[in-house]
Every structure is written in structure tokens, then in C-alpha cells.
PDB file of C-alpha atoms in Angstrom:
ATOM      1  CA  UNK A 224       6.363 -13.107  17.894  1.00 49.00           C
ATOM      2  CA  UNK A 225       3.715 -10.822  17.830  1.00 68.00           C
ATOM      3  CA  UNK A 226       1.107 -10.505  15.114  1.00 81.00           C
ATOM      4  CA  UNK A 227       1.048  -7.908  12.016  1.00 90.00           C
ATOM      5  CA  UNK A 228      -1.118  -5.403  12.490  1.00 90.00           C
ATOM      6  CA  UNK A 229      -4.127  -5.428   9.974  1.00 90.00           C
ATOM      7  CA  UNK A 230      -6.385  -3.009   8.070  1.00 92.00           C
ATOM      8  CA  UNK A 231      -3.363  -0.614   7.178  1.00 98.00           C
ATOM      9  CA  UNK A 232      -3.131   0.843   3.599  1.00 98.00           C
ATOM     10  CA  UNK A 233      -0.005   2.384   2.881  1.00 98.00           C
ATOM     11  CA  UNK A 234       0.586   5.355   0.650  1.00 98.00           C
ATOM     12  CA  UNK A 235       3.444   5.582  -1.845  1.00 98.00           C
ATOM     13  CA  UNK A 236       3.477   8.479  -4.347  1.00 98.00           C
ATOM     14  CA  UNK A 237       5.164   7.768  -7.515  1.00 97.00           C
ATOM     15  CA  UNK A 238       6.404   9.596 -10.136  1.00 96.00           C
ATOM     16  CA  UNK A 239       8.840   7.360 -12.371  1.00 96.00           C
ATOM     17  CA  UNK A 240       9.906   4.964 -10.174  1.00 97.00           C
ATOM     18  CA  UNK A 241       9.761   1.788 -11.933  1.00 97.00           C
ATOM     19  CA  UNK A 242      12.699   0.636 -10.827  1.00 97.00           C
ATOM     20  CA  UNK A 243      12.612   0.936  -7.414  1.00 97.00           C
ATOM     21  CA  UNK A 244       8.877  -0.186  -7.071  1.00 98.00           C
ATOM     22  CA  UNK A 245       9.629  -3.940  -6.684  1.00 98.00           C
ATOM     23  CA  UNK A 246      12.098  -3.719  -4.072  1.00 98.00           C
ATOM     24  CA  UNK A 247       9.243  -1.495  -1.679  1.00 98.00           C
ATOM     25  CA  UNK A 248       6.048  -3.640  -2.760  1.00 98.00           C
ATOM     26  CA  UNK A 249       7.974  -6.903  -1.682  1.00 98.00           C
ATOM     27  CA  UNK A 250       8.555  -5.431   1.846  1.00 98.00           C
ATOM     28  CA  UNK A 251       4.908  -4.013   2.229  1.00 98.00           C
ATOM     29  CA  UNK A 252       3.451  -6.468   5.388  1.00 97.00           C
ATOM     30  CA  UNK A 253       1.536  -8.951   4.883  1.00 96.00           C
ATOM     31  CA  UNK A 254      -2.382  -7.891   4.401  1.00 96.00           C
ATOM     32  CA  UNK A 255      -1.231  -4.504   4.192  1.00 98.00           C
ATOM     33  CA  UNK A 256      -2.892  -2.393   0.438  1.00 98.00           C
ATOM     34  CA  UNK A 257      -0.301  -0.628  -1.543  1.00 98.00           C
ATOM     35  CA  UNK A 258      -1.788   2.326  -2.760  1.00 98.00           C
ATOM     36  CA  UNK A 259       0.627   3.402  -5.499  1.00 98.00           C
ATOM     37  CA  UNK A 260      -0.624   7.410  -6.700  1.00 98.00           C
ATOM     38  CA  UNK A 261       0.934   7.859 -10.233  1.00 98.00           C
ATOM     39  CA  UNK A 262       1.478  11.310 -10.454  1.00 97.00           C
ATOM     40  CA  UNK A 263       2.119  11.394 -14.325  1.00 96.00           C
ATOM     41  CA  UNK A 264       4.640   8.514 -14.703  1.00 97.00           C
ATOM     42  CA  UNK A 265       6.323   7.857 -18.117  1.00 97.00           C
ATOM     43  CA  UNK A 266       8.790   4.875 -17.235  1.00 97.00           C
ATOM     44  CA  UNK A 267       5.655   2.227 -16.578  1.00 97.00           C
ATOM     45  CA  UNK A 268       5.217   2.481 -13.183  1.00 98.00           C
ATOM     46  CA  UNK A 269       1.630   1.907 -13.232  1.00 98.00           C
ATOM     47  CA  UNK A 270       2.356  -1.570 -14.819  1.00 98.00           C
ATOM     48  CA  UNK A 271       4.849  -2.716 -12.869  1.00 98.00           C
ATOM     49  CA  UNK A 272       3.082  -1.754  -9.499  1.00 98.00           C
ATOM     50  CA  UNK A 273      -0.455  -3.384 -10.513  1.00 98.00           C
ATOM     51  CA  UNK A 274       1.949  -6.713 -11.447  1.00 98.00           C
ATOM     52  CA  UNK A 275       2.987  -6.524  -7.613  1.00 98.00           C
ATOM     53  CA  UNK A 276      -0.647  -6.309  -6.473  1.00 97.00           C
ATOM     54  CA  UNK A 277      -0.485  -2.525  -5.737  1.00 98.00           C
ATOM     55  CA  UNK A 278      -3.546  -0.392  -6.119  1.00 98.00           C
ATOM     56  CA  UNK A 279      -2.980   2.222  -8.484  1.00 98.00           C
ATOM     57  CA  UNK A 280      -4.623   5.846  -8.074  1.00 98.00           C
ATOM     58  CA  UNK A 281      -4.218   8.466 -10.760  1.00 98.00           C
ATOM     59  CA  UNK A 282      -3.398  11.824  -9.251  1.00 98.00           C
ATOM     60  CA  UNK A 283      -3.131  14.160 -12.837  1.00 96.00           C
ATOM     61  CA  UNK A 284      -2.034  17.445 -10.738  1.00 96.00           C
ATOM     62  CA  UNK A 285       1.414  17.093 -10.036  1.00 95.00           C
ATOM     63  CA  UNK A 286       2.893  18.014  -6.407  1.00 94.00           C
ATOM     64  CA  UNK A 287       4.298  15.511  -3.997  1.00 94.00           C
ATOM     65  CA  UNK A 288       1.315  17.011  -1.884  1.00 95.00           C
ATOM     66  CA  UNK A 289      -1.279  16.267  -4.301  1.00 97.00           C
ATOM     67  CA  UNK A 290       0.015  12.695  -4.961  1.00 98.00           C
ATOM     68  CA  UNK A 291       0.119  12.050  -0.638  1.00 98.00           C
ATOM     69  CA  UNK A 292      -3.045  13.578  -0.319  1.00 98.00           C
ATOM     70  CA  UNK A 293      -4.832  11.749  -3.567  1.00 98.00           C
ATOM     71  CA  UNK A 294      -3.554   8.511  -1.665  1.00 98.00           C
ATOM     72  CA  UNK A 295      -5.151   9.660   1.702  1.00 98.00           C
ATOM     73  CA  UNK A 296      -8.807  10.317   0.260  1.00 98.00           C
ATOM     74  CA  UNK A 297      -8.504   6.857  -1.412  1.00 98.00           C
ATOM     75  CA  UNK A 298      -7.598   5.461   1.731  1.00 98.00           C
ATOM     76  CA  UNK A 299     -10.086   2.954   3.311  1.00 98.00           C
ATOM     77  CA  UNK A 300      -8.148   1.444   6.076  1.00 98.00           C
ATOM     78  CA  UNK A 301      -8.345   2.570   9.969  1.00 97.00           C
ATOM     79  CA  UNK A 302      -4.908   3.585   9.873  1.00 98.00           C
ATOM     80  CA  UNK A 303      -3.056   4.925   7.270  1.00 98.00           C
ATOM     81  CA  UNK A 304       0.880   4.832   6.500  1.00 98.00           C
ATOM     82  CA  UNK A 305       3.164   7.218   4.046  1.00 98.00           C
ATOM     83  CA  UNK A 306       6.556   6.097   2.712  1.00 98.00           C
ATOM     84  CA  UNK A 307       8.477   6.952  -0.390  1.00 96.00           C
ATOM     85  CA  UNK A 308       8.353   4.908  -3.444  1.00 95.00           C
ATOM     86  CA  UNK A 309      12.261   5.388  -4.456  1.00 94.00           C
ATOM     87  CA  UNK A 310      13.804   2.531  -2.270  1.00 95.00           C
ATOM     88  CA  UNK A 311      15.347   4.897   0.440  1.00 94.00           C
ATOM     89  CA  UNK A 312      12.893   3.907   3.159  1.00 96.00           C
ATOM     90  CA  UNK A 313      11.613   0.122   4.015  1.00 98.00           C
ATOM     91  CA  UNK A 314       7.724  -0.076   4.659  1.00 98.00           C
ATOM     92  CA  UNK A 315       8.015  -3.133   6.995  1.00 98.00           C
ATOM     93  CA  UNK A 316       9.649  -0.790   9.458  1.00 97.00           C
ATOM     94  CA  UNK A 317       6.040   0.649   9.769  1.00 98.00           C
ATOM     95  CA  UNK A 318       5.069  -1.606  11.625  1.00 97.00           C
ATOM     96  CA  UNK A 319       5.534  -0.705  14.867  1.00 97.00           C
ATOM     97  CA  UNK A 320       4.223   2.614  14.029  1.00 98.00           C
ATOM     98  CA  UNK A 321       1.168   1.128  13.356  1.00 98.00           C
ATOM     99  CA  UNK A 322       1.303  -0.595  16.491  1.00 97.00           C
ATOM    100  CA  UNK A 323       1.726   2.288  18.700  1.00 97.00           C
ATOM    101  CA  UNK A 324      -0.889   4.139  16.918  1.00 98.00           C
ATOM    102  CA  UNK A 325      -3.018   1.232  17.660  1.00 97.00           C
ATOM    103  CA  UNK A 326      -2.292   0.946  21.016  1.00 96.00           C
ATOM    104  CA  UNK A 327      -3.134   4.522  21.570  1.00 96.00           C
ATOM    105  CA  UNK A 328       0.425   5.618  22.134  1.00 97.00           C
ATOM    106  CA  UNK A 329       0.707   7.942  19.778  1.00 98.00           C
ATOM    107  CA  UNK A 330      -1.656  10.035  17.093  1.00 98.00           C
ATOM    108  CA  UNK A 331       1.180  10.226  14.716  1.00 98.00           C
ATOM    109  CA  UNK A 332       4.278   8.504  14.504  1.00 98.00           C
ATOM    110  CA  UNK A 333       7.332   9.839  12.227  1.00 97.00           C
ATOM    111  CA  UNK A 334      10.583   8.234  10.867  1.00 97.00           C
ATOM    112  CA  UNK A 335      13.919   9.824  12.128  1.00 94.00           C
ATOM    113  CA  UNK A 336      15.798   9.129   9.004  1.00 92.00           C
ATOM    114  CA  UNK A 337      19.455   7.731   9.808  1.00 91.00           C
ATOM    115  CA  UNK A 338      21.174   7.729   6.422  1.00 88.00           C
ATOM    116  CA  UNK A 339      22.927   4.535   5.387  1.00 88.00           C
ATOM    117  CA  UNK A 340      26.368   4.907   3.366  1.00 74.00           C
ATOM    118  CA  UNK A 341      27.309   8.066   1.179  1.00 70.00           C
ATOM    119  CA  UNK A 342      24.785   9.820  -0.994  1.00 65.00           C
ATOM    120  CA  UNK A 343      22.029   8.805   0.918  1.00 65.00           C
ATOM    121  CA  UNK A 344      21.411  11.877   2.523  1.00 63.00           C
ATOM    122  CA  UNK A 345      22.909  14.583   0.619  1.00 68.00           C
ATOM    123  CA  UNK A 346      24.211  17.663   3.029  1.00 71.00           C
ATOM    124  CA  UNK A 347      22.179  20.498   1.827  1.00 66.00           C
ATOM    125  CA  UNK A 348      18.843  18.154   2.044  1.00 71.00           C
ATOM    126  CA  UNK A 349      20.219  17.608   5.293  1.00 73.00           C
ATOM    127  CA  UNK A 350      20.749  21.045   6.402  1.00 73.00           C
ATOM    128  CA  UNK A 351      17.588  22.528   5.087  1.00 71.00           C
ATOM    129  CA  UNK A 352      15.417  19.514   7.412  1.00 74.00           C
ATOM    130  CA  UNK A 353      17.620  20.801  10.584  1.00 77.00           C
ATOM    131  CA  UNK A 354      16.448  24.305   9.682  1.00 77.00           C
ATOM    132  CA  UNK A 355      13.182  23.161   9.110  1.00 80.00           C
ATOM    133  CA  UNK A 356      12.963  21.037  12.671  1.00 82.00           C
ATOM    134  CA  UNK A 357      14.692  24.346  14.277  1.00 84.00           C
ATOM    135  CA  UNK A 358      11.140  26.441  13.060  1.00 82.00           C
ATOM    136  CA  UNK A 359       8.995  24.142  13.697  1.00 86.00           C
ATOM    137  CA  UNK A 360      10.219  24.456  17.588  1.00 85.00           C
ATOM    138  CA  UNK A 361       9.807  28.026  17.378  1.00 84.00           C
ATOM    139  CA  UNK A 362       6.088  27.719  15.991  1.00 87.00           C
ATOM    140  CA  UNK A 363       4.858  24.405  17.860  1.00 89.00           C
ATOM    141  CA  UNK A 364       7.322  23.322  20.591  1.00 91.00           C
ATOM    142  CA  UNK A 365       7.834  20.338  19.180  1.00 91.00           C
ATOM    143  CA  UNK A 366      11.300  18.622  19.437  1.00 89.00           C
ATOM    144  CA  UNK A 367      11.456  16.910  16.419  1.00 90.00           C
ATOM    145  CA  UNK A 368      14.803  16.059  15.220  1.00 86.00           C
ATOM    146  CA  UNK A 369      13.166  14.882  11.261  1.00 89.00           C
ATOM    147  CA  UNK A 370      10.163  15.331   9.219  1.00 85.00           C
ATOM    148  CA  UNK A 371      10.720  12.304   7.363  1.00 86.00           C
ATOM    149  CA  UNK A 372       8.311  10.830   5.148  1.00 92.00           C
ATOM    150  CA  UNK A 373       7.326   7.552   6.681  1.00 97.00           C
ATOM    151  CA  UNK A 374       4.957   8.482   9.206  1.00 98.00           C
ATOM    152  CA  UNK A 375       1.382   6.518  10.419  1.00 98.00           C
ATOM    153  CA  UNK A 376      -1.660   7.956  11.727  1.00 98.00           C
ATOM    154  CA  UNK A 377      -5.300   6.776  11.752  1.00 98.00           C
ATOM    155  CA  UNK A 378      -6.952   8.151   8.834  1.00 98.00           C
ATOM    156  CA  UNK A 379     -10.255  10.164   9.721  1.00 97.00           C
ATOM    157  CA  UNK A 380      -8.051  12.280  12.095  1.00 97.00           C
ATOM    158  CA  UNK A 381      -5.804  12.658   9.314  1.00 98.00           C
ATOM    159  CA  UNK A 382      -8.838  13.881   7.053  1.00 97.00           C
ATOM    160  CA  UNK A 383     -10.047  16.022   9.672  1.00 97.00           C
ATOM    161  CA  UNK A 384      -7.003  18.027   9.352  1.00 96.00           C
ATOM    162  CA  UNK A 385      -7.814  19.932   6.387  1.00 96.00           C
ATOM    163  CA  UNK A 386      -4.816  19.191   4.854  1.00 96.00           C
ATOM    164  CA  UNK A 387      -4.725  22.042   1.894  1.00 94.00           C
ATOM    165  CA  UNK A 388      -0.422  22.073   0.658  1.00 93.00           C
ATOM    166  CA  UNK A 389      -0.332  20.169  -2.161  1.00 93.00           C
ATOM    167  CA  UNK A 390       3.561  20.878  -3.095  1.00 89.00           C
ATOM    168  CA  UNK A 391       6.530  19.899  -0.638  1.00 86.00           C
ATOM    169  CA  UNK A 392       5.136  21.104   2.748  1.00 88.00           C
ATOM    170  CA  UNK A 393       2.447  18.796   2.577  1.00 93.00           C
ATOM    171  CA  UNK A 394       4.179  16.202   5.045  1.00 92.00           C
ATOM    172  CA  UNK A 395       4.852  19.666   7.629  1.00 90.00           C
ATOM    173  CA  UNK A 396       1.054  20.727   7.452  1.00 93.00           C
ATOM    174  CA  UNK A 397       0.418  17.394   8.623  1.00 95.00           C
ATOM    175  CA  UNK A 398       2.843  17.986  11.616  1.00 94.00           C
ATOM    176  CA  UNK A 399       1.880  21.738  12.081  1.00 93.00           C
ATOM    177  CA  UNK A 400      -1.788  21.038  12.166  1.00 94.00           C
ATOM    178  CA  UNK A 401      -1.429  18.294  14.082  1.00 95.00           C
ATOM    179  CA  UNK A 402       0.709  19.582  16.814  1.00 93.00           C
ATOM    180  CA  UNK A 403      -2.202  22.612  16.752  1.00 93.00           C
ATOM    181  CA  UNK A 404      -4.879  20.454  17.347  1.00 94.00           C
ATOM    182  CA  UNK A 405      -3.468  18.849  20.330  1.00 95.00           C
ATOM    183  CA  UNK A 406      -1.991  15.673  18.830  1.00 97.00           C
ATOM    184  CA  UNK A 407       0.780  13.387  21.012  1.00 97.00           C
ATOM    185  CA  UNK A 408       3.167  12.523  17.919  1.00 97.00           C
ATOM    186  CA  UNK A 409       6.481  10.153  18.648  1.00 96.00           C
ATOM    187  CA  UNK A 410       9.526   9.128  16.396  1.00 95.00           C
ATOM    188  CA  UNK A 411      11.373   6.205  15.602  1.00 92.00           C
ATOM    189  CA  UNK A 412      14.992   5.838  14.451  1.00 95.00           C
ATOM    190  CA  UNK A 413      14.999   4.115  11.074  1.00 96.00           C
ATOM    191  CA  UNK A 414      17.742   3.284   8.174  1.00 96.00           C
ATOM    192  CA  UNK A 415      17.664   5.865   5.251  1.00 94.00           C
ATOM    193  CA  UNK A 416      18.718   4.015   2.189  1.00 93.00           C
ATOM    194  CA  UNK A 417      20.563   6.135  -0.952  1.00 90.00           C
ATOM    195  CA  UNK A 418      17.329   6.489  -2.953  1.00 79.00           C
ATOM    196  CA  UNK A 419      16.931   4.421  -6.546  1.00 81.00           C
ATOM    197  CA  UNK A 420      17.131   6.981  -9.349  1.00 61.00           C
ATOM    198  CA  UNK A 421      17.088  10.565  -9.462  1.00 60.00           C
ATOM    199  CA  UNK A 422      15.305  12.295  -6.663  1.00 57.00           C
ATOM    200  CA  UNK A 423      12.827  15.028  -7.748  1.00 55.00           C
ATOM    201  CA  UNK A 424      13.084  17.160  -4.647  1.00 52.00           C
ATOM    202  CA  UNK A 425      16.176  16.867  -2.203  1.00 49.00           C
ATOM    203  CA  UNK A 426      18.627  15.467  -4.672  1.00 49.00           C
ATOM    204  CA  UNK A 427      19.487  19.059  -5.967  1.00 52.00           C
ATOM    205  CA  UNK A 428      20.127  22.218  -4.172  1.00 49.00           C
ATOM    206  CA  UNK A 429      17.479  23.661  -6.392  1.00 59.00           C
ATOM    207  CA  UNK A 430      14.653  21.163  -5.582  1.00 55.00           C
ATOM    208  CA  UNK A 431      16.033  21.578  -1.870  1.00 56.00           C
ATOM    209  CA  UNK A 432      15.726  25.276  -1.762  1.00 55.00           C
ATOM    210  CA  UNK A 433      12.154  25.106  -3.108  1.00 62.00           C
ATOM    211  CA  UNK A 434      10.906  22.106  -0.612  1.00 62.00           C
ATOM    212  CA  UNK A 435      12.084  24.624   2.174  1.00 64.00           C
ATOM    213  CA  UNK A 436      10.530  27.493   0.578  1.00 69.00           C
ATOM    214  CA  UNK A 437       7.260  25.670   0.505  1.00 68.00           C
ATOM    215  CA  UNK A 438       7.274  24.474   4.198  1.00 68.00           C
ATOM    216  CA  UNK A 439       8.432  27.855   5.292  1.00 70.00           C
ATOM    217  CA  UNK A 440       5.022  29.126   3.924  1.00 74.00           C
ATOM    218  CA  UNK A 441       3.273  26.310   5.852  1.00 73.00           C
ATOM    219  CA  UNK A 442       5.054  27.145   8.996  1.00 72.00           C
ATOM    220  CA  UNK A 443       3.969  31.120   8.872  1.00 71.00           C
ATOM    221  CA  UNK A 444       0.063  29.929   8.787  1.00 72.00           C
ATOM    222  CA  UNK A 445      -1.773  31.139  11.756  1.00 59.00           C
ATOM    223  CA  UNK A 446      -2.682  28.357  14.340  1.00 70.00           C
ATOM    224  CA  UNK A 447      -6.119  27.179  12.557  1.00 61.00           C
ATOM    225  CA  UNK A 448      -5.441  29.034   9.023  1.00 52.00           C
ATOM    226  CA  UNK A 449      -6.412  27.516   5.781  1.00 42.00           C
ATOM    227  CA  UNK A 450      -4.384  28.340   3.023  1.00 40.00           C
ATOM    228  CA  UNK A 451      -5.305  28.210  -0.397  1.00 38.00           C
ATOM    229  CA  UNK A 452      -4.802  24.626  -2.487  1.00 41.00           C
ATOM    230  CA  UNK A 453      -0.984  24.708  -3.465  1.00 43.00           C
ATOM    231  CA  UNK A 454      -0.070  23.078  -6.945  1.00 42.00           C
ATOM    232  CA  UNK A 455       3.151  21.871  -8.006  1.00 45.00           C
ATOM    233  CA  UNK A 456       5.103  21.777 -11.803  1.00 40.00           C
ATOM    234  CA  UNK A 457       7.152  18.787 -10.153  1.00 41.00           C
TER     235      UNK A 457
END
């Protein structure tokens, strides 16, 4: 069996999700950090993370961007890992992500999500990331078939991106920029769980429409463009 990769801090951004917080911290690898970034949680989520021997990181401006990106620039580890703090996605399968990162394999390795019983994947959330995969072929040439949120990298690469979306296309900048600046990036097939609790983005067509309104503005940026800091009402 081979060994766990080490020096890996894995982001989660949180925003009420005490209930599903136990269930993801238990499955974080061993000598792994948890880097939970409370982005104005009400339910105790702060609590119940620090009792699971998460680090918590206060991120006041709300965005799923700004929560992501709050967890990068705490980030100490050599490579860094992003998964969703609602249950719907198991860290552990991260692991060979790491390893191919590692290995120098790949710069950045994403999650094809494979949904797991009804409601995990609602259809419009659906739709809107096979629209989203379709443009990003037309703008990159990359033939993704997700841009899922569980995704590794090594973390000063990641920095030197100049990540600036701070709002739902945050996880495509990462993708855009790094497809622009030469990066190899792979997926893996993994299980996509129906989420614990209410989502805040893709459970509604509403919060669907705007994620895809957001990335659409990251994929019209000019190879090399810098937008201006996004911010998010979430």
C-alpha cells in the first residue's frame, strides 16, 4: 500500500454547514490541515470544525471566491487541495491528486463529478457546467468534461496566478489562467454525493443562472487580463 502523501492543506469554504462538517473532517487524510474559511456562518460551524481539529480562517466578505481564495493565502503547505464543505464530495479521494501533482504528472488535477442517486446533481446545475465546459473549449482548447470543485495544485503556482474572481467563477479563473499560462491539468472520475443541507449556489435555478453568469465574465477576459476584485452578497 502506498504511503499518504504529506504536507497537503486542504481548503473547505463554509458557510453554515455544521452539519455536514463532521462527516468531511473525518475523511480528511491523515497529516493532512483542514483549513475551514467561515464565510459568515450562523449555525456554529466554527465550533464544530475547531472540535474536529480544523483550522478555522475568517473570510468577512462573502463570495464562494473570497472564501477559496482566503483559504489559499492561508495556505502553508506545498500543495494545496479544494473540496466542498457540504458532504457531496469525499476529501480522501484527493489523494491521488496529490500524488500526481507530486509526481509531476499534472499542474492541476480536477474532479469529474459522477452524481450518486437522485438530487445529487440537479439538471439545470448540470446543464449550465456542460455549457460552461462547451466555452471553455472555445476559449482554451481544453476538453474538460467538469469544473468541479475538488481540484489540487501546488500552491505558489496557484498564487502566481493572480487569481482576482471572488464570486462563483473563482474555481474557472483558476482553470482559464491556468490553461493560459501553459499548465498540463488532468481529471479524475469521482462519486458526487446529494449535498447536506441547502446549497447556496447550484441548488436553485436562480443561484445556477448567476454562477454561470459569473464564469461567463471570467471566460470573456483577454488571455493575461486582470479583472477587477469581484464581491459576492452570497
Amino acid at each position: 500500500m502506498k504511503t499518504i502523501p504529506s504536507d497537503v492543506d486542504v481548503v473547505l469554504p463554509c458557510l453554515n454547514e455544521a452539519e455536514a462538517l463532521p462527516w468531511v473532517l473525518e475523511r480528511i487524510p491523515p497529516g493532512w490541515r483542514a483549513l475551514v474559511v467561515d464565510n459568515g456562518s450562523t449555525d456554529g460551524s466554527t465550533q464544530v470544525a475547531r472540535a474536529f481539529g480544523a483550522t478555522v480562517v475568517r473570510e468577512p466578505h462573502r463570495g464562494f471566491g473570497a472564501a477559496c481564495h482566503a483559504g489559499l493565502t492561508a495556505a502553508t503547505a506545498d500543495v494545496v487541495c479544494f473540496c466542498d464543505c457540504d458532504a457531496s464530495l469525499d476529501p480522501s479521494l484527493l489523494i491521488p491528486f496529490v500524488r500526481q501533482v507530486r509526481e509531476g504528472e499534472a499542474d492541476l488535477v480536477l474532479g469529474r463529478r459522477r452524481p450518486q442517486g437522485r438530487g445529487a446533481w440537479p439538471a439545470h446545475a448540470r446543464a449550465g457546467n456542460l455549457a460552461l465546459a462547451r466555452m471553455l473549449r472555445s476559449r482554451t482548447g481544453l476538453r474538460l468534461r467538469d469544473l468541479g470543485p475538488l481540484r489540487a495544485a501546488r500552491r505558489e503556482p496557484l498564487l502566481a496566478l493572480g487569481l482576482t474572481d471572488r464570486r462563483s467563477g473563482y474555481p474557472l479563473q483558476m482553470v482559464v489562467r491556468a490553461a493560459d499560462a501553459g499548465w498540463r491539468i488532468a481529471e479524475y472520475d469521482v462519486p458526487y454525493l446529494p449535498r447536506t443541507g441547502a446549497s447556496k449556489v447550484t441548488g436553485t435555478w436562480r443561484g445556477t443562472w448567476h454562477a454561470v453568469r459569473d464564469m461567463s465574465r471570467v471566460l470573456a477576459e483577454a488571455p493575461g487580463e486582470a479583472p477587477a476584485v469581484e464581491r459576492d452578497a452570497r
